[in-house]
XYZ file of C-alpha atoms in Angstrom:
578
model
C 50.565 122.583 62.210
C 47.946 123.896 60.019
C 47.824 122.759 56.293
C 48.092 125.172 53.420
C 47.179 124.303 49.942
C 49.653 124.606 47.154
C 48.317 127.390 45.482
C 48.477 129.340 48.418
C 51.734 127.956 50.024
C 53.682 128.384 46.663
C 52.189 131.729 45.435
C 55.194 133.572 43.971
C 56.593 136.333 45.831
C 58.996 138.149 43.014
C 59.142 138.539 39.712
C 61.562 135.747 39.101
C 59.448 132.865 40.207
C 55.939 133.951 38.253
C 55.870 131.349 35.848
C 54.885 131.547 32.392
C 54.690 135.330 31.974
C 58.685 136.517 31.316
C 57.380 139.786 29.046
C 54.986 141.301 31.001
C 57.360 140.528 34.417
C 60.169 142.033 32.252
C 58.352 144.957 31.129
C 57.218 145.780 35.218
C 60.850 144.928 36.312
C 61.938 148.001 34.036
C 59.364 149.977 35.156
C 60.703 150.295 38.303
C 63.916 150.533 38.118
C 63.473 153.366 35.595
C 60.507 155.034 37.808
C 58.386 155.289 34.416
C 55.505 154.389 36.542
C 51.821 154.780 34.723
C 48.835 155.676 36.654
C 46.997 153.080 35.925
C 47.436 149.294 34.598
C 44.679 146.658 33.407
C 45.908 142.570 34.068
C 43.748 140.589 32.224
C 44.040 136.844 30.856
C 42.479 133.881 32.148
C 41.670 132.605 35.501
C 45.003 131.047 37.363
C 47.516 132.725 35.533
C 49.111 135.556 38.182
C 47.395 138.484 37.136
C 46.910 139.482 41.146
C 49.823 137.677 41.978
C 51.832 139.955 39.670
C 49.792 143.008 40.982
C 50.699 142.574 44.555
C 54.201 141.775 43.507
C 54.532 145.546 41.494
C 53.234 147.212 43.987
C 55.006 145.560 46.597
C 58.305 146.583 44.027
C 56.741 150.131 44.055
C 56.822 151.211 47.706
C 60.516 149.758 48.053
C 62.571 152.020 49.986
C 66.076 149.618 48.487
C 64.610 147.985 45.272
C 67.401 145.632 44.025
C 69.638 146.622 40.250
C 66.919 144.027 38.557
C 64.053 145.974 39.850
C 62.946 143.590 42.148
C 61.418 144.212 45.815
C 64.566 144.088 49.121
C 62.172 142.003 51.440
C 64.469 144.278 54.128
C 62.758 147.382 54.448
C 59.981 148.571 56.744
C 57.839 148.930 53.481
C 58.322 145.246 52.198
C 58.274 144.330 55.870
C 54.623 145.998 56.814
C 53.750 144.379 52.978
C 54.739 140.682 54.151
C 52.970 140.664 57.247
C 49.981 142.314 55.577
C 49.541 145.413 57.821
C 50.600 147.774 54.658
C 48.949 150.935 54.571
C 49.592 152.065 51.302
C 48.299 148.582 48.936
C 44.759 148.360 49.295
C 43.202 145.518 47.656
C 39.213 145.707 46.625
C 36.959 142.893 45.523
C 34.834 144.840 42.511
C 32.364 141.546 42.973
C 30.986 142.855 46.006
C 32.070 146.301 46.013
C 30.649 147.328 42.668
C 28.350 150.455 43.585
C 28.543 153.970 43.104
C 28.925 154.524 47.033
C 32.129 152.231 47.080
C 33.541 154.055 44.737
C 32.915 157.074 46.301
C 34.443 155.458 49.530
C 37.568 154.730 47.030
C 37.822 158.078 46.268
C 38.192 159.323 49.334
C 40.627 157.622 50.369
C 43.002 158.583 47.268
C 42.798 162.011 48.982
C 45.141 160.867 51.644
C 48.912 160.636 50.920
C 51.324 157.410 51.711
C 52.660 157.654 55.468
C 55.443 155.407 54.004
C 56.456 155.049 50.720
C 56.159 156.802 47.769
C 52.826 155.563 46.815
C 49.114 154.259 47.730
C 48.128 151.378 45.542
C 44.742 150.294 44.698
C 44.425 146.717 43.616
C 40.548 146.381 42.173
C 40.141 142.903 41.363
C 37.437 141.403 39.144
C 36.823 145.194 37.812
C 34.362 144.074 35.046
C 31.460 143.291 38.053
C 31.177 147.016 38.670
C 28.032 148.667 37.387
C 28.035 150.980 34.552
C 27.054 153.884 36.946
C 30.036 153.456 39.100
C 32.530 152.765 35.997
C 31.642 156.487 35.083
C 32.101 157.644 39.021
C 35.325 155.727 38.531
C 36.600 157.582 34.880
C 37.408 161.221 36.500
C 39.960 159.971 38.876
C 41.037 157.285 36.872
C 42.122 160.159 34.605
C 43.767 162.448 36.607
C 44.030 160.515 39.813
C 46.230 162.499 42.606
C 50.353 161.817 41.877
C 50.949 159.387 44.827
C 48.093 157.038 43.664
C 48.518 154.024 41.229
C 45.869 151.625 40.251
C 45.900 148.345 38.850
C 42.997 146.731 37.506
C 42.345 142.842 36.714
C 40.041 141.040 35.088
C 39.175 137.883 33.414
C 36.663 139.528 31.237
C 38.332 142.134 29.516
C 35.340 142.836 26.734
C 32.922 143.754 29.675
C 34.720 146.997 30.489
C 34.053 150.234 28.820
C 35.952 151.815 26.647
C 36.928 154.753 28.409
C 38.300 152.875 30.975
C 40.601 151.056 28.661
C 41.907 153.775 26.988
C 42.961 155.114 30.049
C 45.105 152.167 31.307
C 48.249 150.526 30.062
C 47.147 146.912 29.322
C 48.694 143.937 29.683
C 47.221 140.496 28.599
C 48.864 137.687 30.244
C 48.944 134.116 28.778
C 48.115 130.788 29.224
C 49.951 128.501 31.198
C 51.721 126.026 28.933
C 52.105 121.945 30.039
C 55.733 122.257 29.651
C 55.563 125.150 32.009
C 53.043 123.713 34.301
C 55.102 120.225 34.762
C 57.976 122.302 35.425
C 56.230 123.879 38.053
C 54.493 121.030 39.791
C 57.970 119.068 39.753
C 59.638 121.650 41.555
C 56.368 121.560 44.120
C 56.583 117.470 44.450
C 60.594 118.151 45.110
C 59.747 120.743 47.776
C 56.841 118.842 49.590
C 58.680 115.121 49.214
C 55.970 113.431 47.121
C 57.044 110.922 44.478
C 55.780 111.491 40.817
C 55.770 110.218 36.825
C 56.318 112.598 34.543
C 52.995 111.386 32.617
C 51.128 111.740 35.860
C 51.585 115.511 35.760
C 51.264 115.995 32.475
C 47.785 114.702 32.722
C 47.164 117.405 35.445
C 48.788 120.334 33.245
C 45.860 119.164 30.637
C 43.446 118.980 33.117
C 44.072 122.303 34.326
C 43.622 123.983 30.958
C 46.265 126.503 31.211
C 45.770 127.954 34.652
C 48.264 127.502 37.725
C 46.164 127.755 40.195
C 43.835 124.824 38.484
C 47.027 122.866 38.126
C 47.789 123.428 41.658
C 44.674 122.557 43.404
C 44.293 118.915 40.987
C 47.846 118.590 42.239
C 46.661 118.551 45.841
C 43.629 116.236 45.255
C 45.821 114.072 43.087
C 48.196 113.648 46.360
C 45.693 112.854 48.917
C 44.552 110.203 46.522
C 47.759 108.390 45.742
C 49.063 109.197 49.202
C 52.343 110.606 48.066
C 53.258 108.388 45.052
C 51.337 110.003 41.779
C 51.665 107.615 38.966
C 49.637 108.120 35.562
C 47.264 105.218 36.244
C 45.943 106.436 39.546
C 45.565 110.049 38.386
C 43.651 109.188 35.516
C 41.583 106.973 37.674
C 40.780 109.945 40.246
C 40.161 112.954 37.717
C 38.058 110.194 35.359
C 39.956 110.954 32.317
C 39.984 108.353 29.738
C 43.593 106.672 29.269
C 44.933 107.695 26.179
C 45.873 104.343 25.564
C 42.636 103.639 23.940
C 43.079 106.292 21.514
C 46.260 104.455 20.217
C 44.421 101.387 19.805
C 41.454 102.622 17.943
C 44.349 104.141 15.289
C 45.756 100.814 15.016
C 42.389 98.951 14.863
C 41.571 101.458 11.788
C 44.769 101.364 10.037
C 44.059 97.222 10.103
C 40.499 97.555 9.390
C 39.946 96.007 12.433
C 35.718 97.147 13.443
C 34.970 94.048 15.755
C 37.734 94.976 17.920
C 37.027 98.495 17.777
C 33.148 97.501 18.520
C 34.787 95.532 21.646
C 36.627 98.743 22.569
C 34.025 101.062 22.519
C 31.934 99.223 24.006
C 34.354 98.725 27.058
C 34.492 102.616 27.175
C 30.948 102.880 27.656
C 30.541 100.247 30.306
C 33.320 102.060 32.433
C 30.984 105.211 32.311
C 32.746 107.179 29.579
C 30.257 108.809 27.480
C 30.904 107.730 23.524
C 30.761 111.430 22.885
C 33.302 112.315 24.816
C 35.346 109.211 23.096
C 35.136 110.653 20.124
C 36.142 114.353 21.437
C 39.500 112.506 22.750
C 39.819 110.330 19.627
C 39.778 113.320 17.392
C 42.408 114.991 19.152
C 44.212 112.421 19.441
C 44.461 112.179 15.663
C 45.221 115.770 15.064
C 48.017 115.162 17.756
C 49.297 112.324 15.407
C 49.088 114.746 12.580
C 51.108 117.333 13.991
C 53.698 114.803 14.582
C 54.287 113.646 11.067
C 56.131 117.203 10.597
C 59.261 118.282 12.442
C 58.119 122.185 12.223
C 54.313 121.621 13.962
C 56.076 118.772 16.716
C 55.953 122.126 19.102
C 52.419 122.448 18.347
C 51.818 119.136 20.847
C 51.257 120.248 24.234
C 52.486 116.426 25.868
C 54.511 115.331 28.102
C 58.500 113.852 26.055
C 57.432 110.454 26.305
C 54.183 110.866 24.932
C 55.298 112.679 21.960
C 57.452 109.997 21.172
C 54.514 107.437 21.007
C 52.988 110.103 18.634
C 55.676 110.240 16.222
C 56.097 106.548 16.134
C 52.411 106.418 15.381
C 52.363 109.382 12.909
C 55.133 107.025 11.237
C 52.703 104.402 10.228
C 49.623 106.431 9.185
C 49.251 107.630 5.814
C 47.927 110.930 5.424
C 45.170 111.217 3.580
C 43.973 108.643 6.537
C 44.328 111.484 9.103
C 42.316 113.587 6.703
C 39.820 111.764 6.564
C 39.275 110.629 9.961
C 39.308 114.438 11.296
C 36.491 114.779 9.007
C 34.459 112.196 9.934
C 34.888 112.745 14.016
C 34.213 116.917 13.087
C 31.346 115.236 11.616
C 29.933 113.158 14.116
C 30.685 115.216 17.171
C 28.548 117.566 15.045
C 25.810 115.858 14.757
C 26.428 114.048 17.943
C 23.671 116.375 20.110
C 20.884 116.103 18.046
C 21.199 112.310 16.760
C 18.517 110.060 18.756
C 20.771 107.141 19.261
C 24.164 108.725 19.839
C 25.516 105.170 20.838
C 24.572 104.251 16.742
C 26.220 107.468 15.376
C 29.711 106.995 17.154
C 29.666 103.370 15.800
C 29.359 104.074 12.496
C 32.019 106.864 12.327
C 34.250 104.232 13.905
C 33.303 101.493 11.135
C 33.724 104.270 8.291
C 36.994 105.397 9.865
C 38.022 101.973 9.900
C 37.323 101.691 6.086
C 39.167 104.412 4.917
C 42.626 102.468 4.178
C 40.771 98.959 3.346
C 42.006 98.024 0.009
C 39.963 99.502 -2.947
C 38.499 97.030 -5.403
C 36.326 97.008 -9.130
C 37.684 98.515 -12.410
C 39.493 101.619 -12.471
C 36.773 103.386 -14.334
C 37.144 106.269 -11.736
C 34.185 105.079 -9.531
C 34.045 104.700 -5.886
C 35.135 101.301 -4.886
C 33.150 98.943 -3.801
C 34.158 98.265 -0.219
C 30.860 96.328 0.858
C 32.554 92.472 -1.324
C 35.584 92.956 1.044
C 33.773 93.565 4.324
C 32.011 90.419 3.266
C 35.088 88.116 1.795
C 36.968 89.416 5.180
C 33.775 88.078 7.162
C 33.629 84.491 5.556
C 37.382 84.265 5.822
C 37.384 84.494 9.862
C 34.196 82.289 9.840
C 35.639 79.390 7.930
C 37.157 76.431 10.347
C 41.250 76.627 10.109
C 41.227 72.928 9.127
C 39.204 73.252 6.353
C 40.663 73.956 2.821
C 40.061 77.207 1.883
C 37.051 78.643 0.179
C 36.796 81.804 -2.275
C 33.951 83.557 -3.245
C 33.800 84.475 -6.380
C 31.966 87.267 -7.731
C 30.896 87.032 -11.492
C 32.415 89.825 -13.261
C 29.724 92.409 -14.323
C 30.113 92.036 -18.240
C 29.804 88.385 -18.341
C 26.369 87.151 -18.524
C 24.856 85.199 -15.265
C 24.760 81.131 -15.665
C 22.181 79.306 -16.984
C 19.789 77.069 -14.486
C 20.672 74.117 -16.074
C 24.955 74.801 -15.956
C 26.782 73.481 -12.983
C 29.689 75.120 -11.451
C 33.267 73.951 -12.325
C 34.965 71.487 -10.384
C 37.267 73.045 -7.338
C 35.417 75.692 -7.570
C 32.473 75.828 -4.559
C 29.778 79.006 -5.326
C 28.649 80.210 -2.168
C 25.011 81.383 -1.591
C 25.272 85.254 -0.321
C 21.661 85.063 0.890
C 22.918 83.663 3.954
C 24.748 86.943 4.982
C 21.877 89.227 4.393
C 22.991 90.272 0.804
C 22.581 88.948 -2.931
C 25.523 89.241 -5.684
C 23.109 89.598 -8.264
C 21.836 92.758 -6.864
C 25.261 94.035 -6.801
C 26.026 92.935 -10.090
C 23.139 94.776 -11.398
C 23.815 98.441 -13.494
C 24.242 101.112 -10.539
C 24.053 105.064 -10.845
C 25.177 107.938 -8.573
C 22.194 109.273 -6.627
C 22.067 112.241 -4.560
C 20.165 111.916 -1.803
C 19.418 114.537 1.392
C 22.088 116.288 2.347
C 23.525 115.264 5.835
C 22.860 111.698 5.161
C 26.058 109.770 5.980
C 28.638 109.341 2.820
C 25.516 110.069 0.856
C 27.978 112.617 -1.492
C 29.961 109.550 -2.551
C 27.378 106.762 -2.180
C 26.713 104.386 -5.393
C 23.122 103.716 -4.729
C 22.229 100.285 -5.905
C 19.126 100.282 -8.068
C 16.956 97.794 -6.642
C 12.387 96.506 -6.530
C 12.704 95.166 -2.818
C 9.128 95.562 -1.388
C 9.122 97.232 2.217
C 6.266 97.872 4.946
C 4.254 100.684 6.332
C 6.656 99.919 9.665
C 9.916 100.421 6.986
C 8.665 103.380 5.410
C 8.017 105.029 8.668
C 11.376 104.145 10.199
C 12.996 105.655 7.131
C 11.266 108.181 6.717
C 11.467 109.690 10.706
C 16.006 108.832 10.186
C 16.128 110.584 6.979
C 14.320 113.799 9.391
C 16.860 113.095 11.834
C 19.540 113.365 8.863
C 18.349 116.688 7.523
C 21.078 119.686 8.007
C 20.471 122.498 9.704
C 19.813 124.529 7.184
C 16.489 122.768 6.575
C 15.666 122.284 10.747
C 12.842 124.230 10.114
C 10.584 121.733 7.174
C 12.743 118.547 9.274
C 10.590 119.167 12.245
C 7.121 119.534 10.498
C 8.268 116.366 8.259
C 8.461 114.425 11.596
C 4.772 114.956 12.584
C 3.869 113.490 9.037
C 2.469 109.971 8.727
C 3.680 108.930 5.077
C 1.082 105.998 3.734
C 1.411 103.415 1.467
C -1.246 103.774 -1.028
C -0.934 101.624 -4.159
C 2.968 100.168 -3.596
C 5.167 101.397 -4.446
C 3.395 104.692 -4.102
C 3.679 106.821 -0.997
C 1.557 109.602 -0.231
C 2.141 112.597 2.579
C -0.369 115.153 3.622
C 0.610 118.445 4.372
C -1.820 121.433 6.687
C -0.876 124.229 4.107
C 0.184 125.264 0.923
C 2.922 126.904 2.451
C 4.462 123.397 3.998
C 4.209 122.055 0.102
C 5.405 124.505 -1.285
C 8.945 123.892 1.232
C 8.415 120.290 0.630
C 7.986 120.858 -3.541
C 11.674 122.184 -3.276
C 13.358 119.292 -1.967
C 11.119 116.397 -3.395
C 13.478 115.086 -5.357
C 15.840 114.554 -2.498
C 13.036 112.807 -0.457
C 12.183 110.382 -2.851
C 15.967 109.167 -3.664
C 16.280 109.106 -0.316
C 14.088 107.050 -0.002
C 14.776 104.952 -3.105
C 18.147 104.536 -1.847
C 17.188 103.378 1.734
C 14.439 101.429 0.765
C 16.012 99.268 -1.774
C 13.499 100.089 -4.672
C 13.875 102.519 -7.284
C 10.131 102.681 -8.331
C 8.960 104.474 -5.295
C 6.410 107.603 -6.237
C 5.877 110.537 -3.928
C 2.575 111.992 -3.889
C 2.388 114.962 -1.583
C -1.071 116.845 -0.809
C -2.647 119.612 1.059
C -5.400 118.320 3.394
C -8.528 119.694 2.318
C -10.262 119.164 5.530
C -8.164 121.224 7.241
C -10.083 124.629 8.619
C -8.197 127.539 9.668
C -10.228 128.997 12.519
C -10.736 132.665 13.055
C -9.395 134.569 16.247
C -12.006 136.724 17.893
C -12.007 139.795 19.104
C -13.046 140.074 22.799
C -16.435 141.532 21.516
C -16.973 138.797 19.774
C -16.083 136.368 22.164
C -18.880 137.892 24.522
C -21.107 137.690 21.511
C -20.800 134.267 20.506
C -20.662 133.128 24.669
C -24.305 135.087 24.875
C -25.756 133.023 22.150
C -24.694 130.067 23.677
C -25.989 131.261 27.076
C -28.386 134.016 27.094
C -28.432 134.140 31.018
C -24.903 136.010 30.559
C -26.788 138.831 28.360
C -29.499 139.206 31.283
C -26.573 139.406 33.887
C -24.812 141.988 32.178
C -27.993 143.732 31.493
C -29.179 143.537 35.045
C -25.746 144.978 36.468
C -25.037 147.475 33.693
C -22.264 146.002 33.045
C -20.102 147.271 29.747
C -16.818 144.888 28.554
C -13.630 146.349 29.397
């Protein structure tokens, strides 16, 4: 027996079997019942939602000799039988993608003159009508506006905006909707039961989400999954076959972020990358997941989740654990990461930094209640110290001296029972952290720049450090400064008299552009090079010579001066410069 794909085998044959377009099918059935038929219809919408199928069903119902009371075709009269057997002479289906010239439209116009042999109307279904050329549209206008009484046109397109307004004004327009996940899953269940295929509802939900609102795509993916799973469609096999990232990763990442478990999140990210998934795909999926969690917090927005019932319950459970500010901030961070991902030269590092920032959102705040941003660096190091301490050893507490207390003198020993911890071993100095801080505005686009408290330091830095931070600053600059950022990447900042930094530009125009953002550049270098005494000198290259653009005559004269033989050749043949 010949195998037929599900998209063709289970194609609707009546209005009642069309999925997800109840309003449109009801309107068309009422038109058939009342006999109030327009001369031209336009069906538009995404791919695979039933435009051509509804056009065929409508054409069949129009010519049915004994329509039902609901406006459906009877499937018993000669007109219905000829349509079902694909031998009807009253219904013509034309592909405008391959018949888009004026000659094809003229041939179609000649066919409209012949009255139907059986039934009341001749129905012309023109699929992908937006592919017609402008000349073909203009040739079609007059016939479309005033066709013969026995002719009905049904146009179908996926790109309504490409159709001329003069065509749109002559048609009744029907906009088809995308298939919802619930409708797609319900239809796939019916197909699976008819085919005798076992399934998990979560697996069908993955197929429906992958189809992105197209029923034809969903049925094609269903056939692919059925072949891979050998008649038993499970969630794990479907995500393996379709190369879809398991939603369990997103639930775990949110749990890790709520518990401030940065290390576990980094290990999970590495696991995802090792399985062949792009890190940017993880951020996009996590953003969608957090959005769903946010929608699950309110019963009014819960219907916006296009997921299975089992997944909806999991979202509700996690939504009860997530504070709303955490979800807002996480969405903001991941959206910013998604914007910068394509331009980033180190994409994985960008994703890792984003996950670290998300994991710090719920971190307990510290410091005096003076309105300043909390210093989360201390808490992170305390957690690292507690993790590295032996389980059997006595607990040691790293005590940071408050800012208002003076530092201990060198001759004074630490009190007994309160061991001092040298923080140099973990790369930070408590004395530096105790110094006065002030808020510094760094270059727009720097991660966390708007809310970062700059630490005033006088650390030394090398030429390599300067070049590294200069390039990193250029990569972080926003889209509005992309022009000057590109030029700055080709500049070479040099340490002249430490900590003075000099930059040479090519002309005064670039000099003016950099002067506008000099303050931001300087503060950014101070922040990331940890030196508050940095000075920035911007100079114009005096050795830069602007080359004059020569005309063809001047080029020939210059060539003749350098090589007199060229002039002799021109005189010998009496040549003239064109």
